[in-house]
XYZ file of C-alpha atoms in Angstrom:
598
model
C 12.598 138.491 -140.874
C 11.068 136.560 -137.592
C 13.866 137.552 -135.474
C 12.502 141.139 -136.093
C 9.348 139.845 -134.784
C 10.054 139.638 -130.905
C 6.243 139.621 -129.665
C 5.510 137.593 -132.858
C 2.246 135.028 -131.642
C 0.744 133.769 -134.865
C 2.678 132.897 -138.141
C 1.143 130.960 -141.190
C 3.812 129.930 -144.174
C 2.142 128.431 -147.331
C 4.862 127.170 -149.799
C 3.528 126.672 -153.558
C 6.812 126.858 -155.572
C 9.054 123.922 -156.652
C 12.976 124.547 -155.732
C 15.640 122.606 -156.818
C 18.163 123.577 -154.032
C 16.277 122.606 -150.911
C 16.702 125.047 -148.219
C 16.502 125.150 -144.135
C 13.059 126.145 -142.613
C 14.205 127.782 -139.035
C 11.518 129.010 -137.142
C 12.883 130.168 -133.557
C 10.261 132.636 -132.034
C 10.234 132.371 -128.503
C 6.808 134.659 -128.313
C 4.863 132.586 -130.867
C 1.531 130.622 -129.501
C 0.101 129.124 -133.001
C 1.813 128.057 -135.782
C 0.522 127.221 -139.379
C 2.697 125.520 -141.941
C 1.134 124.426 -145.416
C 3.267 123.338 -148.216
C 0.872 122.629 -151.472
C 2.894 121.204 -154.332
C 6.462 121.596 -152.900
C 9.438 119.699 -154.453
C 13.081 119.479 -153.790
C 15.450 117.300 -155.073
C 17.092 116.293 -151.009
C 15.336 116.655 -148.175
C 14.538 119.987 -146.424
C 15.288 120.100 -142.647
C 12.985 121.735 -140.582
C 13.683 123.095 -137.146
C 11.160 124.586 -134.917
C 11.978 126.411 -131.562
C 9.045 127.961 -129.936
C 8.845 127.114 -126.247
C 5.547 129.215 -126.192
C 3.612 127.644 -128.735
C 0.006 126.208 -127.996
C -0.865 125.325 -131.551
C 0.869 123.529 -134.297
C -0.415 122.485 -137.647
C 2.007 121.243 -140.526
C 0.183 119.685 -143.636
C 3.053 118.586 -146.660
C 2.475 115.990 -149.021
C 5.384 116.157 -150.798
C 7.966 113.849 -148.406
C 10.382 116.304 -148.580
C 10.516 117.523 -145.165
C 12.204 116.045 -142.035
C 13.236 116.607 -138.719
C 16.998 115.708 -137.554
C 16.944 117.115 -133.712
C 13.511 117.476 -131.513
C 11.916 120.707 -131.999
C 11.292 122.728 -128.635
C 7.346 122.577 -128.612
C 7.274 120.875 -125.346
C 3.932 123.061 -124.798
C 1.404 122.585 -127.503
C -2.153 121.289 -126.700
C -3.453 121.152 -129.740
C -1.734 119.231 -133.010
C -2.894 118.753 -136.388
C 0.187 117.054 -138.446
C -0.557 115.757 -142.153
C 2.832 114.393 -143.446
C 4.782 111.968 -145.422
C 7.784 111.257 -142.681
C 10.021 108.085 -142.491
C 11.061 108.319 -139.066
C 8.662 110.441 -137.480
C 10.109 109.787 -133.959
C 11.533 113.375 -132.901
C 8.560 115.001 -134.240
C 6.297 113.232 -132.267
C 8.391 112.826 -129.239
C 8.434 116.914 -129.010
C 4.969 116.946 -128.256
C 4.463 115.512 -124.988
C 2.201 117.946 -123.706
C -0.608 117.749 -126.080
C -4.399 117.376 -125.533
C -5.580 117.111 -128.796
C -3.605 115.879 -131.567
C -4.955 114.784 -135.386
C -2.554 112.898 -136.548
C -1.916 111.385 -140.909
C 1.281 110.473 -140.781
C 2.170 108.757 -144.087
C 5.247 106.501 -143.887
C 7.107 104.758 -146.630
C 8.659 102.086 -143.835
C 6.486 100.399 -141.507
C 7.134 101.868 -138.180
C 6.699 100.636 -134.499
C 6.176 103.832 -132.286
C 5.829 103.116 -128.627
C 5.342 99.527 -129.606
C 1.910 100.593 -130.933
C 0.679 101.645 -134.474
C -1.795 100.840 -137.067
C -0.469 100.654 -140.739
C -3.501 101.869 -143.352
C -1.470 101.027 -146.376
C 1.613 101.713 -148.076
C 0.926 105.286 -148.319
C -0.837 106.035 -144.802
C 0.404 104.779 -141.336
C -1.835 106.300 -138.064
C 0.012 106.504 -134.569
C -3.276 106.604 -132.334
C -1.496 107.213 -129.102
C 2.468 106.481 -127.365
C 3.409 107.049 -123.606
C 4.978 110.649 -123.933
C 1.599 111.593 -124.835
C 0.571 111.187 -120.871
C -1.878 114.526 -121.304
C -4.232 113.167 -124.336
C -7.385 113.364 -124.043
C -9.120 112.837 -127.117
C -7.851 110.970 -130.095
C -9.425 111.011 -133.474
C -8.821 108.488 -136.300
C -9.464 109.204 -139.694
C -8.272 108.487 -143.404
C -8.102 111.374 -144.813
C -6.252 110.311 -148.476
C -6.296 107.311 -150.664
C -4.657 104.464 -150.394
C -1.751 103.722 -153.122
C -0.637 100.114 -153.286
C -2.094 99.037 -150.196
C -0.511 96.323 -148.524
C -1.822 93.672 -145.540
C -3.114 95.941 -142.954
C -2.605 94.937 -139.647
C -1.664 96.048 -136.351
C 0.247 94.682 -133.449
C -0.645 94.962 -129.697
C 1.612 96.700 -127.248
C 3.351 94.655 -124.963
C 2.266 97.713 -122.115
C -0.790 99.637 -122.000
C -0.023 103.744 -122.771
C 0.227 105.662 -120.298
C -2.480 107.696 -121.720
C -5.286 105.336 -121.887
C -5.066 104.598 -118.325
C -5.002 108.431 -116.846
C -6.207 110.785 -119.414
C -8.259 109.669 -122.673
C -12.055 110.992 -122.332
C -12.810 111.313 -126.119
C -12.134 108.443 -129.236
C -13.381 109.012 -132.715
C -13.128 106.918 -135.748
C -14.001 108.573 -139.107
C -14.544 105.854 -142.274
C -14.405 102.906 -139.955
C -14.484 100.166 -141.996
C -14.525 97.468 -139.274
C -12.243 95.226 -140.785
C -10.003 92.634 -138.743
C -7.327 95.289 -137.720
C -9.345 98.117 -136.788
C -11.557 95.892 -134.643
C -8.705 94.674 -132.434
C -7.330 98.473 -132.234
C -10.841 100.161 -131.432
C -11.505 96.856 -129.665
C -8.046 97.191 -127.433
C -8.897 101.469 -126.843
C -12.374 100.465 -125.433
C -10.832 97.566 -123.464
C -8.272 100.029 -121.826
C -9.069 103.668 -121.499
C -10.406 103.521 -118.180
C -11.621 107.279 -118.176
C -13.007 107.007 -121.567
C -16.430 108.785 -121.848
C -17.560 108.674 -125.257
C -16.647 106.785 -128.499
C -17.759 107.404 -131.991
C -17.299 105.546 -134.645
C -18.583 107.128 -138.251
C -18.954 104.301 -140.690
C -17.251 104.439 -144.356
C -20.121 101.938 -145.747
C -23.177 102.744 -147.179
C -24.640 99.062 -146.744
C -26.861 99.096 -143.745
C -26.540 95.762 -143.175
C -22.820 96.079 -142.483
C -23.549 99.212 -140.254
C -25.727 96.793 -138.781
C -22.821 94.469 -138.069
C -20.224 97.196 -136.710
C -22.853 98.095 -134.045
C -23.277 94.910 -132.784
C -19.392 94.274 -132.688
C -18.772 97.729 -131.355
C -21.790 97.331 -128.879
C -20.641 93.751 -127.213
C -16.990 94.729 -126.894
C -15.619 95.387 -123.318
C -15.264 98.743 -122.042
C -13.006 99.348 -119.129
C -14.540 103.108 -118.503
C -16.528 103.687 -115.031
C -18.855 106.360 -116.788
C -21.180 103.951 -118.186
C -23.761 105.736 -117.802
C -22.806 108.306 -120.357
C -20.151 106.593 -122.286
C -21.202 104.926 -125.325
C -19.980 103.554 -128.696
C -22.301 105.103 -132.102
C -21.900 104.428 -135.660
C -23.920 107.946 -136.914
C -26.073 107.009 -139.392
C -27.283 110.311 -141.842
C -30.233 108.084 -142.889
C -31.361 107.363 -139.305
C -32.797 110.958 -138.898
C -35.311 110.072 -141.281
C -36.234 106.781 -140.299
C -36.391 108.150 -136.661
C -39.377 110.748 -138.058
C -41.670 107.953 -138.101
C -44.003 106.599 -135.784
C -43.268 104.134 -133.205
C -45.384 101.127 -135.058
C -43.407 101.354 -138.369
C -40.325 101.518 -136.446
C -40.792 98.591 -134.815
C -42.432 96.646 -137.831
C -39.051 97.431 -139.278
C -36.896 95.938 -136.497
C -39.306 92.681 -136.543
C -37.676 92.053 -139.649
C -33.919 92.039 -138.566
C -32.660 89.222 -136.832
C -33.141 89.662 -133.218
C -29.477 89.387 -132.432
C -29.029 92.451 -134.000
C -32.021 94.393 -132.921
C -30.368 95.329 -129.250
C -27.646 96.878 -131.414
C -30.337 99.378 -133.324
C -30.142 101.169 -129.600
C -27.099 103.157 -130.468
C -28.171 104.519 -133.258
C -29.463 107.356 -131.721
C -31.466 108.627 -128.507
C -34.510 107.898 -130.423
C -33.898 104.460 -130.806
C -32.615 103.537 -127.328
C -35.533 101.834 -125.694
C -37.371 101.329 -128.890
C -35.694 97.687 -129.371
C -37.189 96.564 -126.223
C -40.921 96.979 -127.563
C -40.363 94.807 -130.274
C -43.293 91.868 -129.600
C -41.426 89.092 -132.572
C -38.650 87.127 -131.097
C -36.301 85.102 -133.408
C -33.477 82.783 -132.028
C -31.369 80.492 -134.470
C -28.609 78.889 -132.701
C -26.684 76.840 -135.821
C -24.331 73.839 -134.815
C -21.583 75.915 -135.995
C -21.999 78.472 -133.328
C -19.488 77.510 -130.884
C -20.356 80.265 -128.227
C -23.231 78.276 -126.786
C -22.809 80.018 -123.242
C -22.889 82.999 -124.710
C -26.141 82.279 -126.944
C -27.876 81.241 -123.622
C -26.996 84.322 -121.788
C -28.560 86.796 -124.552
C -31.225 84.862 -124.787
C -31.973 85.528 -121.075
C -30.861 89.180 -121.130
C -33.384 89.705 -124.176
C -36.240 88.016 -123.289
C -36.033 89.696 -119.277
C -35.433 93.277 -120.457
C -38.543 92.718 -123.329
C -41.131 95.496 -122.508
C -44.431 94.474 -125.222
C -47.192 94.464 -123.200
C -48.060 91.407 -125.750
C -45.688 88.848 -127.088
C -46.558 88.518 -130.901
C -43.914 85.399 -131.543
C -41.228 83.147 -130.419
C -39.079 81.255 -132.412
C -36.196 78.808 -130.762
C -33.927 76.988 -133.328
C -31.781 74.809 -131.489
C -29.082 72.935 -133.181
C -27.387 72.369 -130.225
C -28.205 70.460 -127.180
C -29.876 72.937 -124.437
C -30.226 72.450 -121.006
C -34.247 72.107 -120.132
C -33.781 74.415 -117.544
C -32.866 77.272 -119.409
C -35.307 76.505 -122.644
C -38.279 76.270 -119.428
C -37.028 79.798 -118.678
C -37.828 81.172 -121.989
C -40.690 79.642 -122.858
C -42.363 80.139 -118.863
C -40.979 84.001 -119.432
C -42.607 84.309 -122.969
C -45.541 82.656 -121.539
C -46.387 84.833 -119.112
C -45.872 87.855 -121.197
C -48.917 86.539 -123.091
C -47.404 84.730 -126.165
C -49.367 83.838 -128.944
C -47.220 82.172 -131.534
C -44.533 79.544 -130.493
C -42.104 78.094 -133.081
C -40.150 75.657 -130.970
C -37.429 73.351 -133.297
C -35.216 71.214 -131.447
C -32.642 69.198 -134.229
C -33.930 65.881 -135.232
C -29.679 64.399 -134.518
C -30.099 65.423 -130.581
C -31.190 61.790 -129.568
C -33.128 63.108 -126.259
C -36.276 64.973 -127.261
C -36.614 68.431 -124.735
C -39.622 68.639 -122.349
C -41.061 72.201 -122.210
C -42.399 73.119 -119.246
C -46.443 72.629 -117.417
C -47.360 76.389 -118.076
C -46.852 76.272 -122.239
C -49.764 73.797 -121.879
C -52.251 75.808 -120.070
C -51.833 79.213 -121.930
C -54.589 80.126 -123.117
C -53.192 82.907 -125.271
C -51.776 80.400 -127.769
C -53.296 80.935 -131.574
C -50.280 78.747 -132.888
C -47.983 76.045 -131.463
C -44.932 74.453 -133.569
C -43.388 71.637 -132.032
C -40.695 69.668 -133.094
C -38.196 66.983 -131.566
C -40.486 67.495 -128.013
C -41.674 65.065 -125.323
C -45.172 65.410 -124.279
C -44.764 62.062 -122.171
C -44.667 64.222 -118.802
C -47.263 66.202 -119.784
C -50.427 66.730 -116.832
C -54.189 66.646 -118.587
C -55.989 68.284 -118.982
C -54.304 71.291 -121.053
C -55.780 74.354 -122.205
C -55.785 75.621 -125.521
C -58.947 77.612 -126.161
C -57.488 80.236 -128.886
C -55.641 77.912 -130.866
C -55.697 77.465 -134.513
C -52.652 75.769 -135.700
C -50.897 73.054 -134.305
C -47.499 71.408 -135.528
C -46.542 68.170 -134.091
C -42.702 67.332 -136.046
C -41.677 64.144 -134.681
C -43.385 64.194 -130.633
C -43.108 61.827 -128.334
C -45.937 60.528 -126.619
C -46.818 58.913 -123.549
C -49.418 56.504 -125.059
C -51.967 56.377 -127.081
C -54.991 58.624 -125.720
C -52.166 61.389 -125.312
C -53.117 62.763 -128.836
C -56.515 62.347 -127.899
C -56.459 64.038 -125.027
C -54.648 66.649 -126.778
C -56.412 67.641 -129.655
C -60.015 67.467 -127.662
C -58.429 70.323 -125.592
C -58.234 72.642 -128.952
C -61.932 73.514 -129.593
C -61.347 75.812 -132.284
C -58.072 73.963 -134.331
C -58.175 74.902 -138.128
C -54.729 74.081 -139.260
C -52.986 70.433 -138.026
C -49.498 69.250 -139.284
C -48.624 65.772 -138.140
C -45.055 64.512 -139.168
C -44.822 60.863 -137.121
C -41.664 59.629 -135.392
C -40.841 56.211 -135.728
C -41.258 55.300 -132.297
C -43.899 57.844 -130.842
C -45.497 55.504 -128.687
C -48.844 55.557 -130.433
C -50.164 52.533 -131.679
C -53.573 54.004 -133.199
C -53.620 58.148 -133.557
C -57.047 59.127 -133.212
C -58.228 62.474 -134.386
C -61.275 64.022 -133.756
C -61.403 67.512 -134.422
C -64.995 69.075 -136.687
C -63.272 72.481 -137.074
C -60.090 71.114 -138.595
C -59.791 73.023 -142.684
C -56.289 72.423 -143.126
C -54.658 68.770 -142.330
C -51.075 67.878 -143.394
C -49.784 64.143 -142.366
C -46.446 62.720 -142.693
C -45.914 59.040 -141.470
C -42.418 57.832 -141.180
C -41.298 54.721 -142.569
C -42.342 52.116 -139.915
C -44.651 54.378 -138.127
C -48.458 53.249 -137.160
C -50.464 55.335 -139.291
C -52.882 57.652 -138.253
C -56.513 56.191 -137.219
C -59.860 57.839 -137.217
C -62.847 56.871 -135.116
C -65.725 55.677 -137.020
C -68.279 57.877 -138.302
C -66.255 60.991 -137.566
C -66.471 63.967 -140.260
C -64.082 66.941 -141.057
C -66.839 68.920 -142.066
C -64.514 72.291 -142.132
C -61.712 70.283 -144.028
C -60.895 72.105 -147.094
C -56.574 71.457 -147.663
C -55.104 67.799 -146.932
C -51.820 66.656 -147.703
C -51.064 62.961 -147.142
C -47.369 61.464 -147.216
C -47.313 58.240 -149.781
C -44.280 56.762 -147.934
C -46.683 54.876 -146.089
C -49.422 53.430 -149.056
C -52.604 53.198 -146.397
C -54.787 54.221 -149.434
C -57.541 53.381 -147.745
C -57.001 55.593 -145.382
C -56.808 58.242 -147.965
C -60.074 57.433 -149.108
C -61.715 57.467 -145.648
C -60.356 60.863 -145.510
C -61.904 62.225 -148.834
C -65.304 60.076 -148.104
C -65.274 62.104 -144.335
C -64.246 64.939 -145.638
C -67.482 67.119 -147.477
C -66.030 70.324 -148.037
C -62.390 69.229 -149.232
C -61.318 71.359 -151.653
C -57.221 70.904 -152.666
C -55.119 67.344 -152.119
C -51.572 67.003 -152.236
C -49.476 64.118 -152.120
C -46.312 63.722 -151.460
C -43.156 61.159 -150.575
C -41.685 63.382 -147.835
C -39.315 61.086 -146.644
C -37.514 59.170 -149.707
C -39.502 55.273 -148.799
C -38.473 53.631 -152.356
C -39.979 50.190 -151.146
C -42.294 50.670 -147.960
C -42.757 48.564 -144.943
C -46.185 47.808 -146.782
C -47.174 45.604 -150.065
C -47.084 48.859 -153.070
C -50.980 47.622 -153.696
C -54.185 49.418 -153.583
C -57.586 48.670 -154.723
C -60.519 50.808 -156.020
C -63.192 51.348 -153.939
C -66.603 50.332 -153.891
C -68.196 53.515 -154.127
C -66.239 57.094 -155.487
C -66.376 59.300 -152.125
C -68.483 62.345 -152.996
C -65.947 64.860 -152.243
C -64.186 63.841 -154.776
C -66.664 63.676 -157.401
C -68.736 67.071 -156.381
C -65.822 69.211 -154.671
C -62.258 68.594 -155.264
C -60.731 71.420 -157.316
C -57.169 71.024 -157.328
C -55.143 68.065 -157.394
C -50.962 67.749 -156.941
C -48.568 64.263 -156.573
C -45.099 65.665 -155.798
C -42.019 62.920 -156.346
C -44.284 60.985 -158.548
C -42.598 57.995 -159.569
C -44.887 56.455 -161.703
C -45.166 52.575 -160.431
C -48.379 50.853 -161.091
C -49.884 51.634 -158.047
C -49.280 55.221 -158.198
C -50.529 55.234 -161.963
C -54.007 53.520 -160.973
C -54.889 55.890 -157.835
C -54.149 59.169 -160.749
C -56.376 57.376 -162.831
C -59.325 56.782 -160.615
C -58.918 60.738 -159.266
C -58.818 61.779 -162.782
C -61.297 59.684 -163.759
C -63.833 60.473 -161.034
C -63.115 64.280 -160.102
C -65.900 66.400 -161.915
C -64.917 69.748 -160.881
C -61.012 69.303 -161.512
C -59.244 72.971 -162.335
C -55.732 71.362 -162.177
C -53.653 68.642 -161.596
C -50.191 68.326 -161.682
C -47.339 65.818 -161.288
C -43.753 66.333 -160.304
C -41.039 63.257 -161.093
C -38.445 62.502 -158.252
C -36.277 64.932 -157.826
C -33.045 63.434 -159.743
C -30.884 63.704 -156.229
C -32.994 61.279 -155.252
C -33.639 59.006 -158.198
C -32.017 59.142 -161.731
C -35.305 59.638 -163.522
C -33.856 60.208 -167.099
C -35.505 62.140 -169.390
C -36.924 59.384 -171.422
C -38.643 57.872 -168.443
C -39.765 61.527 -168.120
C -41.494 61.422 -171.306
C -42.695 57.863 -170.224
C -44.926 59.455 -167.519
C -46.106 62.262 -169.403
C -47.616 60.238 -171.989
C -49.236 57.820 -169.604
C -50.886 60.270 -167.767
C -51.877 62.543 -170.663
C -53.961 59.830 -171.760
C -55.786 59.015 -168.939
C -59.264 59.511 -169.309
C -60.625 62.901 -166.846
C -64.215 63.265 -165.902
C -63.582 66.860 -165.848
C -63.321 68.916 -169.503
C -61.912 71.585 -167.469
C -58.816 69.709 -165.838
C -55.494 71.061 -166.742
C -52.814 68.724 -166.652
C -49.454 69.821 -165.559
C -46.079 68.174 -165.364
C -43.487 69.930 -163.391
């Protein structure tokens, strides 16, 4: 019949029947521009050879499932631009090499041998094998990759570099598209490879298959921090399209940026290719989290986004900073940070340097004179080059995790500088330099203290009162009791005491010995509410001071008492039961005190 079609420039053949004798598809129609062949349920017994002459032909589309089809000479469609092939081929060489001319090709070429095709392919499974582009194909412009059926017995999906870059990449590709991107290991070194080498590339999307946002997350940040060879860079760039996004994007700028507070901040740059909405938006974010762990081996490349972050930051007020450093860092480029952060008006810094770096970091002059600081958190930091007086007029809580000192009116010095401090945590190093720690500070209402084994303890000046104190938490590593009762006897509005053995001292540098006081502090009869020993062990000394609180605390609500945690000491359960009873029948000068025994 087609050879009594001369002028003949669109045919479409759908096949639905099942032969047994396979026959010879021969399509020779010099005339014809677009060709359609669909073949829905087809099944044959051999294969059916298919032979395609049509030197005229623009557009090609062939879609069988069935594997019965192939190709023994290459067809004459040296001038198609546009391909769609969906087939089940084993050697899908000649088809391919007949289209050298195209622009646009969709390819799902399903292969029941793993094939090499221009030394570059991509195998999807055992059913599904995706060419993505070959050096005939010196025309292409845009490729698009997609997985358009199931996988049946998958196997280990991988793909292998070419030893030579296509032809294409480097003259012609403009467009790259990735439907159902999955981002695992083998499609990030292909899509990492295109973006790497298609030096006229101008725009890459990549469609996620996940409905997780937190691995959406994660393929934007990969996508977003792998090399791109293209020149365009102004409009070339890599999206995962997120449906979801729209309606997130409807909402004003202050929820939007609540919500990227939340992520980690090495994945809020990546948020900026979500959408046009979103592509500045990451920049305004005022809370700034960076966790470096001692596994990360990139350390260079932790320091530079660091820097890129914190310069191209656009709040008009930094809420929060928070360096983790598990990793020795150069002081130069921490004094960056913090000088930057500083002068953007910070008023939360979280600073933790790792107790196992020997050499504690100096931070630099100008985090001691801003006077935009409501909270400081120090840890592993020497203040011994610090210049006095500092300024601290806004702040209200102040962590000090094993500092360094230069001697002993540096704390002094310190503290008189915070007029309005509510909130002090003290955790002493063992050599800080500081033979008596005074502390003088009326508006303090929250103090926790944590003396290392060792350590001088803590010293207040006579006569000195807390009189906002209302929280204290005192470390029993070190037994200074009488310290502890100087504390409660200073301390009139003292509401809640904890104690705890923060750092595991079984025996103490100290005699285990303390002795009742003269007189009960009134704090402690008139005020104290709640009362909690963690790692209670349950010596003699330990079982006297519960007593005399118990004894002596009118206006108890609660106290409770937590054993050693059995990591640390194998407190069996009879001994368990030993310390319940003991302290259940201590006497309590409150009817109202609840005992509790965690």
């Amino acid at each position: 019949m087609l050879p009594s079609c001369p002028v003949l420039e669109e045919l479409f053949l759908q096949q639905r029947s099942f032969l047994a004798n396979p026959p010879s598809y021969k399509i020779i129609v010099p005339s014809l521009r677009r060709l359609s062949l669909i073949f829905e349920g087809y099944r044959s017994k051999g294969d059916v050879n298919l032979v395609i002459d049509t030197p005229s032909l623009k557009s090609l589309q062939i879609v069988d499932r069935s594997g019965s089809f192939s190709f023994s000479e290459p067809m004459n469609i040296n001038q198609v631009l546009k391909a769609n092939i969906d087939v089940i081929l084993k050697r899908p060489e000649k088809l391919l090499h007949s289209l050298a001319s195209v622009v646009h090709i969709r390819l799902c070429l399903s292969a029941s041998e793993t094939q090499t095709f221009g030394g570059m392919y991509m195998q999807i499974g055992a059913a599904i094998t995706i060419y993505a582009c070959d050096a005939r194909f010196t025309c292409l412009k845009v490729i698009t990759i997609n997985q358009c059926h199931p996988v049946i017995n998958p196997r280990t999906r991988h793909w292998n570099q070419p030893g030579s870059v296509p032809r294409c990449f480097s003259s012609n590709l403009e467009i790259f598209e990735w439907i159902k991107y999955e981002g695992k290991q083998y499609e990030k070194k292909l899509s990492t490879y295109i973006l790497k080498t298609a030096v006229l590339l101008k725009k890459a999307s990549f469609t996620a298959r996940s409905d997780d946002y937190k691995e959406k997350l994660l393929m934007i940040q990969e996508l977003s921090f792998s090399q791109r060879a293209s020149s365009t860079s102004i409009s070339y760039s890599v999206k995962i399209i997120e449906e979801d996004m729209d309606r997130i994007s409807l909402l004003p700028n202050d929820f939007l940026l609540h919500i990227l507070s939340l992520l980690p901040t090495k994945d809020v740059p990546a948020t900026s290719l979500l959408s046009k909405r979103w592509l500045n938006l990451w920049k305004l974010v005022s809370k700034l989290n960076y966790i470096e762990r001692d596994d990360n081996a990139d350390h260079v490349g932790f320091v530079r986004f660091v820097d890129r972050s914190l310069l191209l930051n656009t709040a008009l007020v930094l809420e929060s900073l928070h360096l983790k450093l598990d990793q020795q860092c150069n002081d130069v480029d921490v004094g960056f940070w913090i000088i930057t952060a500083v002068k953007r008006g910070l008023r939360e810094l979280s600073f933790e340097y790792c107790y196992t770096i020997e050499e504690p970091i100096r931070l630099p002059q100008s985090l001691y004179t801003c006077g935009t600081l409501v909270v400081l958190k120090l840890q592993n930091v020497s203040l011994v080059d610090v210049q006095f007086p500092v300024c601290f007029k806004l702040l209200k809580t102040l962590h000090l995790d094993e500092v360094i000192y230069l001697d002993n009116v540096t704390p002094k010095k310190l503290l008189s500088c915070c007029p309005i401090l509510q909130v002090l945590d003290l955790d002493r190093a063992e050599n800080d330099n500081v033979r008596r720690f005074s502390i003088t500070v009326p508006s303090l209402q929250r103090f926790d203290y944590y003396g290392r084994p060792g350590s001088v303890l803590v010293m207040f000046p006579s006569g000195s009162i807390f009189h906002q104190l209302e929280h204290l938490e005192f470390c029993t590593c070190e037994t200074e009791w009488d310290l502890l009762m100087s504390l409660l006897q200073h301390s009139p509005k003292l509401r809640s005491l904890k104690l705890n053995e923060i750092h595991n001292n079984v025996c103490g540098y100290r005699t285990l010995h303390w002795e009742e006081p003269s007189t009960v502090p009134e704090t402690l009869m008139l005020v104290l509410e709640t009362f909690e020993w963690r790692n209670y062990r349950g010596r003699n000394v330990e079982r006297e001071l519960a007593s005399f609180v118990l004894k002596h605390a009118r206006r108890l609500k609660v106290a409770t008492f937590s054993p050693l945690a059995s990591t640390q000491l194998d407190t069996t359960l009879g001994e368990k039961n030993r310390m319940i009873t003991e302290l259940a029948r201590l006497p309590r000068g409150s009817t109202e005190c609840e005992l509790v025994f965690g």
